[in-house]
PDB file of C-alpha atoms in Angstrom:
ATOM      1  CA  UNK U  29      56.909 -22.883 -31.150  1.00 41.00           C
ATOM      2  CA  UNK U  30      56.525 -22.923 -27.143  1.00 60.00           C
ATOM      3  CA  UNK U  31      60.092 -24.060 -25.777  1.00 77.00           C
ATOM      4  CA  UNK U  32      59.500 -27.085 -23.328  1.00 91.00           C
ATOM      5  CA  UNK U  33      61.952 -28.403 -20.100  1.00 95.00           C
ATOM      6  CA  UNK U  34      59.672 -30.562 -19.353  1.00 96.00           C
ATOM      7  CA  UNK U  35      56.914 -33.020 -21.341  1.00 96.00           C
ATOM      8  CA  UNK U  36      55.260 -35.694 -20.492  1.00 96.00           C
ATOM      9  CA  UNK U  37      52.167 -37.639 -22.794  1.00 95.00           C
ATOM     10  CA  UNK U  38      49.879 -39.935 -21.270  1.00 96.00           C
ATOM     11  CA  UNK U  39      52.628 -41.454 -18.762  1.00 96.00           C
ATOM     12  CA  UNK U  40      51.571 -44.553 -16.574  1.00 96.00           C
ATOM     13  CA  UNK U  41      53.567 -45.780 -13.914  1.00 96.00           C
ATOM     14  CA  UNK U  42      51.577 -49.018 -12.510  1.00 95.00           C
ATOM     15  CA  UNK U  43      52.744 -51.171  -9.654  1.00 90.00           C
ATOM     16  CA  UNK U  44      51.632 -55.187  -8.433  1.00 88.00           C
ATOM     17  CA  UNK U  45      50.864 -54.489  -4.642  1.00 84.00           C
ATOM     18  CA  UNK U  46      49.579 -58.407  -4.212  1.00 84.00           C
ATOM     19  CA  UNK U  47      46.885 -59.062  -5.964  1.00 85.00           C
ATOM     20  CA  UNK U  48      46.278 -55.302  -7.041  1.00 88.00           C
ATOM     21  CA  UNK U  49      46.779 -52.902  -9.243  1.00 89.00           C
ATOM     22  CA  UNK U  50      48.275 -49.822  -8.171  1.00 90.00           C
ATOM     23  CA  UNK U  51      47.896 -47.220 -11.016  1.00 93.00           C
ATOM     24  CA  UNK U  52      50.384 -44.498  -9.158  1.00 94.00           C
ATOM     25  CA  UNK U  53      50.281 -42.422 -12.313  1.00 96.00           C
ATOM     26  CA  UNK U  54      47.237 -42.964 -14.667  1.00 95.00           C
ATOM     27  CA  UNK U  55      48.115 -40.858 -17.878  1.00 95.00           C
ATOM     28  CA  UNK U  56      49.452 -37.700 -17.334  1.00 95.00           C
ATOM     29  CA  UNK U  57      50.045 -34.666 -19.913  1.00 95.00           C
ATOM     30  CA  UNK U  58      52.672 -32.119 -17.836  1.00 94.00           C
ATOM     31  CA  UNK U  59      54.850 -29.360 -19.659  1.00 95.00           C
ATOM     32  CA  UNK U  60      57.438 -26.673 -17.879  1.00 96.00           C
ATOM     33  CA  UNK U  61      59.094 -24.325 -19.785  1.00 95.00           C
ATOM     34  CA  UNK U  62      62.321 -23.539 -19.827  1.00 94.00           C
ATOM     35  CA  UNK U  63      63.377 -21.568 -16.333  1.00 93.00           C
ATOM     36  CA  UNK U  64      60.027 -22.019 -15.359  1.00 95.00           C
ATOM     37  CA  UNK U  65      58.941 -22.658 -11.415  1.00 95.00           C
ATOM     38  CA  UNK U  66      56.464 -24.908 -10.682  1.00 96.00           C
ATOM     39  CA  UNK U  67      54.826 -26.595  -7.678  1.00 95.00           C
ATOM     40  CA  UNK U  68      53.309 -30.107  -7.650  1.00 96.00           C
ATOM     41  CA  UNK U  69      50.934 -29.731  -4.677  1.00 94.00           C
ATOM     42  CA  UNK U  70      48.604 -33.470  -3.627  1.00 91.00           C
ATOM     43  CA  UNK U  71      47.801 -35.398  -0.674  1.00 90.00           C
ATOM     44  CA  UNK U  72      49.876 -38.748   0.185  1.00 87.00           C
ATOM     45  CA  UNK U  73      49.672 -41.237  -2.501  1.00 88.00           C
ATOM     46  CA  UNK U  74      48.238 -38.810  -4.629  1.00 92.00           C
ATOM     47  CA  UNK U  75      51.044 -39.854  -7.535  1.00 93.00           C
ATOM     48  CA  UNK U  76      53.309 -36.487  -6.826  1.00 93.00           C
ATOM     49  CA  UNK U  77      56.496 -38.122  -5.729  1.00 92.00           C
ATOM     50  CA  UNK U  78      56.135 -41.013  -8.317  1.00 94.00           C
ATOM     51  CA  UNK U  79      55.968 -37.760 -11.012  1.00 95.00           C
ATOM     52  CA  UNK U  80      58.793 -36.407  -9.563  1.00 94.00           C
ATOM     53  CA  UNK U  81      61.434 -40.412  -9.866  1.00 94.00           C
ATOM     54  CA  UNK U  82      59.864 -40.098 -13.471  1.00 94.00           C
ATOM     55  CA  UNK U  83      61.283 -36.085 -14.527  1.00 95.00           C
ATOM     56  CA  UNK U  84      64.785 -37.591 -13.039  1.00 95.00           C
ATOM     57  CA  UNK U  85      65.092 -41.108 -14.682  1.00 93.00           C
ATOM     58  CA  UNK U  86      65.061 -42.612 -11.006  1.00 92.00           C
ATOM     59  CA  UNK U  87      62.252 -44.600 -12.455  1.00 90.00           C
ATOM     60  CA  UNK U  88      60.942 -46.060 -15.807  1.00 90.00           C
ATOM     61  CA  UNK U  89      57.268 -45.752 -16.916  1.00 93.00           C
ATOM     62  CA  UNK U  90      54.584 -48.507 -17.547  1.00 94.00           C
ATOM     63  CA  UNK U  91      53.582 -46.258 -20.618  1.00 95.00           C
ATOM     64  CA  UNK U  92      54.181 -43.438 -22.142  1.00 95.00           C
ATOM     65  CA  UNK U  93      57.011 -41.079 -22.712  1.00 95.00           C
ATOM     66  CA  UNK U  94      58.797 -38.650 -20.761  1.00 95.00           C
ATOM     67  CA  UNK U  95      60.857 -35.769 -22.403  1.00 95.00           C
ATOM     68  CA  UNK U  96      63.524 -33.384 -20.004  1.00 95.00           C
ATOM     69  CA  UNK U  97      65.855 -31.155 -21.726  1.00 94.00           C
ATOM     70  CA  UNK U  98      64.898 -32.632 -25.380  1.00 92.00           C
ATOM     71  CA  UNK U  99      65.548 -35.961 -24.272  1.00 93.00           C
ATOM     72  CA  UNK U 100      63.086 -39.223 -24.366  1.00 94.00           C
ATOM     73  CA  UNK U 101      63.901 -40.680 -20.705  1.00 94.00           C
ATOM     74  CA  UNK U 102      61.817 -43.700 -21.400  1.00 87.00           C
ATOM     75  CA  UNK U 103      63.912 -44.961 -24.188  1.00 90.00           C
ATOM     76  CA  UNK U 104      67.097 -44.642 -22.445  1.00 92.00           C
ATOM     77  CA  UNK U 105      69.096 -47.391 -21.247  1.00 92.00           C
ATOM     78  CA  UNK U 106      69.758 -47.877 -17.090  1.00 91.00           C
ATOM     79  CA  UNK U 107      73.428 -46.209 -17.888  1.00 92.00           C
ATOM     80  CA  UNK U 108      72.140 -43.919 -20.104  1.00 93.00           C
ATOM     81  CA  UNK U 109      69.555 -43.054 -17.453  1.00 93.00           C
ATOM     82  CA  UNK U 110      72.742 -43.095 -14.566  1.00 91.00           C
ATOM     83  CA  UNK U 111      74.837 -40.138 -16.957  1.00 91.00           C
ATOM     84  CA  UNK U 112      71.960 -38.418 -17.251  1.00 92.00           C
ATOM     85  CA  UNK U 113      70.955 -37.957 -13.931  1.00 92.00           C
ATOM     86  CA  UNK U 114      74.544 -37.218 -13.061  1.00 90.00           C
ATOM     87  CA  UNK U 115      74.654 -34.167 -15.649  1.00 91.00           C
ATOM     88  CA  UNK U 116      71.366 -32.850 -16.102  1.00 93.00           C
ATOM     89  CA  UNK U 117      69.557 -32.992 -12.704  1.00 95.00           C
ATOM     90  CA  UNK U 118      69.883 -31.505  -9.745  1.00 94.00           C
ATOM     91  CA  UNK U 119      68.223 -33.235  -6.878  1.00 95.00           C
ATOM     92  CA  UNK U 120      66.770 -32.099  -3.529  1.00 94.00           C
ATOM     93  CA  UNK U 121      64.985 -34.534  -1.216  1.00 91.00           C
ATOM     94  CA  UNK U 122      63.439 -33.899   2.586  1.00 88.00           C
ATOM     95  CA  UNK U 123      66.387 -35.911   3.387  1.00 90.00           C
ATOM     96  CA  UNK U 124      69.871 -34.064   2.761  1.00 91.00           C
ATOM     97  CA  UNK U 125      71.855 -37.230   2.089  1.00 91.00           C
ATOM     98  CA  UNK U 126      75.128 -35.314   2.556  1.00 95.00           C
ATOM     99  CA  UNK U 127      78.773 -37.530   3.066  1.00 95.00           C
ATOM    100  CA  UNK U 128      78.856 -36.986   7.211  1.00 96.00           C
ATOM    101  CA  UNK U 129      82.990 -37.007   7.003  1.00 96.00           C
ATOM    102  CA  UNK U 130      83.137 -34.602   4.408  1.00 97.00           C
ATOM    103  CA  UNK U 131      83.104 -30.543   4.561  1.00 97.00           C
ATOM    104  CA  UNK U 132      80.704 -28.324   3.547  1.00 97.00           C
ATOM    105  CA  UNK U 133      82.791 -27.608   0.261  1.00 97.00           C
ATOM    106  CA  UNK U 134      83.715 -31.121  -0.215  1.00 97.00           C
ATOM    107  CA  UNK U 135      80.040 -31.954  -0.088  1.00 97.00           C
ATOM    108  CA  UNK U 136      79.136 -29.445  -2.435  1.00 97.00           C
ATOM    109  CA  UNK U 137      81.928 -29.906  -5.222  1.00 96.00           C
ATOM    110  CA  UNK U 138      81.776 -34.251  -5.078  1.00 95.00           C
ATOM    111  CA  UNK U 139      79.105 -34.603  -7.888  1.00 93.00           C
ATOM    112  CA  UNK U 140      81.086 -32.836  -9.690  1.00 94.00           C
ATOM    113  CA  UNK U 141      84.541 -34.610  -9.185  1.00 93.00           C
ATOM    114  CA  UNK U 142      82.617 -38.332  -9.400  1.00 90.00           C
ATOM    115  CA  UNK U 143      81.600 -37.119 -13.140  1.00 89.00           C
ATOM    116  CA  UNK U 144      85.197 -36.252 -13.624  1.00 89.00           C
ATOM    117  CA  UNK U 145      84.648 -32.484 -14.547  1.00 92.00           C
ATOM    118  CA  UNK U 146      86.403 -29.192 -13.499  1.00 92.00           C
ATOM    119  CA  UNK U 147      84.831 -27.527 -10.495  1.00 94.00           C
ATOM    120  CA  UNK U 148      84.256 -24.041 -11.332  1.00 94.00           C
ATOM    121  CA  UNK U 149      85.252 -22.492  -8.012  1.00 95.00           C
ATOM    122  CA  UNK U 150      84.027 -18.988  -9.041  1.00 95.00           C
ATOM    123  CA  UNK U 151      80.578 -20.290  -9.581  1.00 95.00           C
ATOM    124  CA  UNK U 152      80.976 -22.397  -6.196  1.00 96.00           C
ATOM    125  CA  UNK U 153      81.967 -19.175  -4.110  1.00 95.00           C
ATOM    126  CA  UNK U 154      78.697 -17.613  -5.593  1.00 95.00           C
ATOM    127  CA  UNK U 155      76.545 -20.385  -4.222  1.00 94.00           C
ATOM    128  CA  UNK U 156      78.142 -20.020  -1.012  1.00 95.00           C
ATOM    129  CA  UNK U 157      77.496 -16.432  -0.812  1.00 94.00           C
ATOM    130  CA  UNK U 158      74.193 -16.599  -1.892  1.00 94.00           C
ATOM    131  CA  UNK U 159      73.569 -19.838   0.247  1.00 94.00           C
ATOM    132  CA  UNK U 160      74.921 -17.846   3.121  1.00 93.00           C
ATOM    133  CA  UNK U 161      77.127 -20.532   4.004  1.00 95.00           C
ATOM    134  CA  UNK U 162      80.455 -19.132   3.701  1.00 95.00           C
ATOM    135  CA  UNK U 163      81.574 -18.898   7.051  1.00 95.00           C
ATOM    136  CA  UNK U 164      80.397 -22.779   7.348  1.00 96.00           C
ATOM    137  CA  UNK U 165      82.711 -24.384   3.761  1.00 95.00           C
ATOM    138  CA  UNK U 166      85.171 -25.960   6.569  1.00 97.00           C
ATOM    139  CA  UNK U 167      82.166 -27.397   8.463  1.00 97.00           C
ATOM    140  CA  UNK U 168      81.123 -30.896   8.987  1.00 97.00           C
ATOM    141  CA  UNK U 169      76.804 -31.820   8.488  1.00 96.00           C
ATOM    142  CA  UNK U 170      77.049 -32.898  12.263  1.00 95.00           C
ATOM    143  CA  UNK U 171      77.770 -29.108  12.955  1.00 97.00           C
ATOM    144  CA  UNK U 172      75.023 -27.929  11.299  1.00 96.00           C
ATOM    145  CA  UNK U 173      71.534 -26.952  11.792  1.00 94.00           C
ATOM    146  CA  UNK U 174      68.827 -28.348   9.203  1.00 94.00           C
ATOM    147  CA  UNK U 175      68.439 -25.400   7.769  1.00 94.00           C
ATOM    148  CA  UNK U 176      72.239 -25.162   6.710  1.00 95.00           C
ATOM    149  CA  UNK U 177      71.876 -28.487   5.925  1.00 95.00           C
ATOM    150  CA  UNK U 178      69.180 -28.234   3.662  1.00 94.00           C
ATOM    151  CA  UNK U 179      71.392 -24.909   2.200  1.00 95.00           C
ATOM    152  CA  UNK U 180      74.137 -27.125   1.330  1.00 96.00           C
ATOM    153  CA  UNK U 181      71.903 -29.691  -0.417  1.00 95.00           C
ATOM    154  CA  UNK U 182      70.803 -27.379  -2.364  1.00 95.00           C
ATOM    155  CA  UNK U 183      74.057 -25.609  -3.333  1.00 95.00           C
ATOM    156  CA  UNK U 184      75.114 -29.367  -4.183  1.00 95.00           C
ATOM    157  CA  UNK U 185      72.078 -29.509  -6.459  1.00 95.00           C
ATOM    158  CA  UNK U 186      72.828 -26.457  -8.540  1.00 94.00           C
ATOM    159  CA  UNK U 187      76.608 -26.737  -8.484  1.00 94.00           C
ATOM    160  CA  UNK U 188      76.317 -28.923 -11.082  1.00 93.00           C
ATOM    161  CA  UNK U 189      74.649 -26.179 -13.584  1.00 93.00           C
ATOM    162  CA  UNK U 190      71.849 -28.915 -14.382  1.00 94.00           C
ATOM    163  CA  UNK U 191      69.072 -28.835 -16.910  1.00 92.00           C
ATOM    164  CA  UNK U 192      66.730 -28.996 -14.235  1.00 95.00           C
ATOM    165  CA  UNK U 193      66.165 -29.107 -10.170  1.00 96.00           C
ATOM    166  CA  UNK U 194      63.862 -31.516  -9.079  1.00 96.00           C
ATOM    167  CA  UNK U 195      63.011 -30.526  -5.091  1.00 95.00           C
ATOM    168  CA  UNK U 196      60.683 -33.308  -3.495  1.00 93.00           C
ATOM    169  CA  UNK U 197      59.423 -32.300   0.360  1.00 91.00           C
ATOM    170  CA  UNK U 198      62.703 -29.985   0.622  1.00 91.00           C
ATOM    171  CA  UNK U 199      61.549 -28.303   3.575  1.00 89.00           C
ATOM    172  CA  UNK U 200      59.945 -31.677   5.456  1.00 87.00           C
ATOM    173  CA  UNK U 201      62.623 -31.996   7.999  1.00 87.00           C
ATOM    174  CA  UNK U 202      62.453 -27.982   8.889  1.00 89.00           C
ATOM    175  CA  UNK U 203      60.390 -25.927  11.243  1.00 89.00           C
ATOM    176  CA  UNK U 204      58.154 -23.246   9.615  1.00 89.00           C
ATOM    177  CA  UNK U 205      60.262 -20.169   9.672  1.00 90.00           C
ATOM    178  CA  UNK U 206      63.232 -22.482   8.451  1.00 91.00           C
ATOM    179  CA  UNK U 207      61.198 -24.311   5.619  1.00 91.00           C
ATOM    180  CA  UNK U 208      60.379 -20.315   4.153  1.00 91.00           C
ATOM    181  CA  UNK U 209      63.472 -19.135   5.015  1.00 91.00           C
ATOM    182  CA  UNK U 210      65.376 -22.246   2.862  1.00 91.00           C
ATOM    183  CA  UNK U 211      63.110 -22.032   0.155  1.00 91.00           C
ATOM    184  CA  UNK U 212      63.044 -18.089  -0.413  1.00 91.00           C
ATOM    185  CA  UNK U 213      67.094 -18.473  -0.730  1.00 91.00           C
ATOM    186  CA  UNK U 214      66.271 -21.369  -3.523  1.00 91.00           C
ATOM    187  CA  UNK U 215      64.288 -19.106  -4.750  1.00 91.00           C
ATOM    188  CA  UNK U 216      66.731 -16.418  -5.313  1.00 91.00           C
ATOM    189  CA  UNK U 217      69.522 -18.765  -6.408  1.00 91.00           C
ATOM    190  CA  UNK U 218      67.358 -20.380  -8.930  1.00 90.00           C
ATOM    191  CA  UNK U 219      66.433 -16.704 -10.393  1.00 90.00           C
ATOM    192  CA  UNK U 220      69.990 -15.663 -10.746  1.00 91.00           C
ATOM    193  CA  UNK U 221      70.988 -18.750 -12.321  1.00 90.00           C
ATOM    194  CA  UNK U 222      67.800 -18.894 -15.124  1.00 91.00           C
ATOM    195  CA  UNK U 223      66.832 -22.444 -13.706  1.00 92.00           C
ATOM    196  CA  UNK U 224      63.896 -24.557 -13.914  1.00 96.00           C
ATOM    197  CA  UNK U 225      62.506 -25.966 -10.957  1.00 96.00           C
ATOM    198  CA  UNK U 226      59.799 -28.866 -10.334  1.00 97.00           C
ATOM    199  CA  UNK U 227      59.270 -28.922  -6.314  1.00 96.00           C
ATOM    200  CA  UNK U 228      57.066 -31.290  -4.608  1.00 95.00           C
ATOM    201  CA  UNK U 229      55.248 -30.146  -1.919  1.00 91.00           C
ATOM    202  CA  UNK U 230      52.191 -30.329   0.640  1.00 86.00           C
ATOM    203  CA  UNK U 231      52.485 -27.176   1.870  1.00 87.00           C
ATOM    204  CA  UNK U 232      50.338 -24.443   0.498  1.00 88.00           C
ATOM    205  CA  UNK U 233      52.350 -21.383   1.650  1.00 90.00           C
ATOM    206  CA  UNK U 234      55.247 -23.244   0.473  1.00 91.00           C
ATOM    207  CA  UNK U 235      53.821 -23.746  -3.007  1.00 92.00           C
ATOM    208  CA  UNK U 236      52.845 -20.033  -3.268  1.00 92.00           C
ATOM    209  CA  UNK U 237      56.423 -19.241  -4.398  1.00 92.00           C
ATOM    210  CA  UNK U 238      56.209 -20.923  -7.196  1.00 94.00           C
ATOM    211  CA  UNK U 239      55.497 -19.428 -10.759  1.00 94.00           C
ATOM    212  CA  UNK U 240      52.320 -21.851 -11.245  1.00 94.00           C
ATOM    213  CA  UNK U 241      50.805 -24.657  -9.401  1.00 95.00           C
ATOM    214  CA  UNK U 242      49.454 -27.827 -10.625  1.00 95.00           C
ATOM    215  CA  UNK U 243      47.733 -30.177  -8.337  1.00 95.00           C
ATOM    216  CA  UNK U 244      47.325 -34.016  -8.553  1.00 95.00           C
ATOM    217  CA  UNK U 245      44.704 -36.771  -7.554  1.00 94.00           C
ATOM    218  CA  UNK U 246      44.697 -40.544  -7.860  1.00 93.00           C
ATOM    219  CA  UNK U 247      47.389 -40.424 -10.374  1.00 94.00           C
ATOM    220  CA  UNK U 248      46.224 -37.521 -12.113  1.00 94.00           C
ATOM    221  CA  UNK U 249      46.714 -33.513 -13.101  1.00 94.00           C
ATOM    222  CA  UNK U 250      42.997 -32.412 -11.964  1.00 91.00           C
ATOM    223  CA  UNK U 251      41.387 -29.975 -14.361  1.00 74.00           C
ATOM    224  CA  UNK U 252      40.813 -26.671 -13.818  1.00 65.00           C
ATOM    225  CA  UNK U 253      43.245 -27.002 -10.423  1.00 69.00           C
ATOM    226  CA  UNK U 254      46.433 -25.210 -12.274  1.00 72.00           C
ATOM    227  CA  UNK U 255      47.077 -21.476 -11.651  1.00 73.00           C
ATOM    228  CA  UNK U 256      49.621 -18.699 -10.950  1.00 78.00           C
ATOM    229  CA  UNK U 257      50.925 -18.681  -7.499  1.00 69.00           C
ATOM    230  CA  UNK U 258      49.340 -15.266  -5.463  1.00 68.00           C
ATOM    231  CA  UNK U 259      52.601 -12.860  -5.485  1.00 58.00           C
TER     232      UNK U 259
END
């Protein structure tokens, strides 16, 4: 029996814009497996990002059901949804939404200490290493470029040891060599650490890093559009 992350059957997500409809997702069948990568490629609007809130519990369905880690998100409670998110999900957004007056450490370890656990500084140190941002744990975000920023979003992600790593846009903010550069280090960190990843992106080169590819229209997977990435 194939080992799912990730499984979604027939969601909906619809929205009221005035007098309209907006059917933002419009039944969609999605499985990952377990330390799988794969890229959710789609123009704006196309329903990628709204895919992406549902995986994390940042957002409830109209319909349907929504399963991460063995777990039926769209059953779950707000708090339930909160403790999950907390524990199982590592975030990664085009924005790096890191605490301006803390360190690079600080930033890194917080998710951790707000969920009240012990920081496992041996695993932390290995982040940093492989994140190439030891030299910068004493460092404040104003101090860094967005490409370090981005680094330490992204060890703050995975220092959590989450069920899953949900990147949306990650590399938005960077220039081209920075965007490849950031994302071949996620790469490597989420292969050492067995990890599945979901990442959102427009970019085609980007998405080629990925183990498969699925692409999305009006709200939909579109047939015949999934593959292997070219390695």
């Amino acid at each position: 029996m194939e080992s799912w992350m990730v499984q979604t059957k027939n969601l909906k997500k619809y929205y009221r814009l005035g007098e309209n409809r907006v059917k933002a997702l419009n039944g969609v069948d999605f499985t990952v497996k377990e330390r799988e990568f794969v890229a959710i490629i789609g123009k704006s609007g196309s329903g990628k990002s709204t895919l992406l809130h549902m995986l994390g519990g940042l957002d409830t369905p109209t319909a349907g059901e929504v399963f991460v880690d063995g777990k039926n998100l769209a059953v779950m409670t707000k708090e339930q949804l909160a403790v999950f998110r907390r524990r199982k999900v590592g975030f990664i957004f085009q924005t790096y939404n890191l605490v301006q007056d803390l360190n690079v450490y600080e930033n890194i370890i917080l998710p951790i200490e707000l969920d009240g656990r012990y920081v496992d500084k041996e695993f932390i140190e290995e982040l940093l290493r492989l994140l190439k941002l030891q030299e910068k744990r004493e460092a404040l975000p104003s101090t860094l470029s967005g490409g370090q920023q981005q680094r330490v979003a992204i060890a703050r992600a995975i220092a959590t040891k989450p069920a899953i790593i949900l990147a949306d846009e990650p590399t938005g903010n960077l220039d081209t060599e920075t965007s490849h550069d950031v994302m071949g280090l996620l790469k490597i960190v989420a292969n050492k650490f067995q990890q599945t990843m979901i990442l959102i992106t427009h970019d085609h080169d980007i998405a080629q890093l990925a183990d498969r590819i699925v692409r999305i229209e009006d709200g939909k997977l579109v047939k015949g559009s999934e593959r292997h990435a070219e390695k």
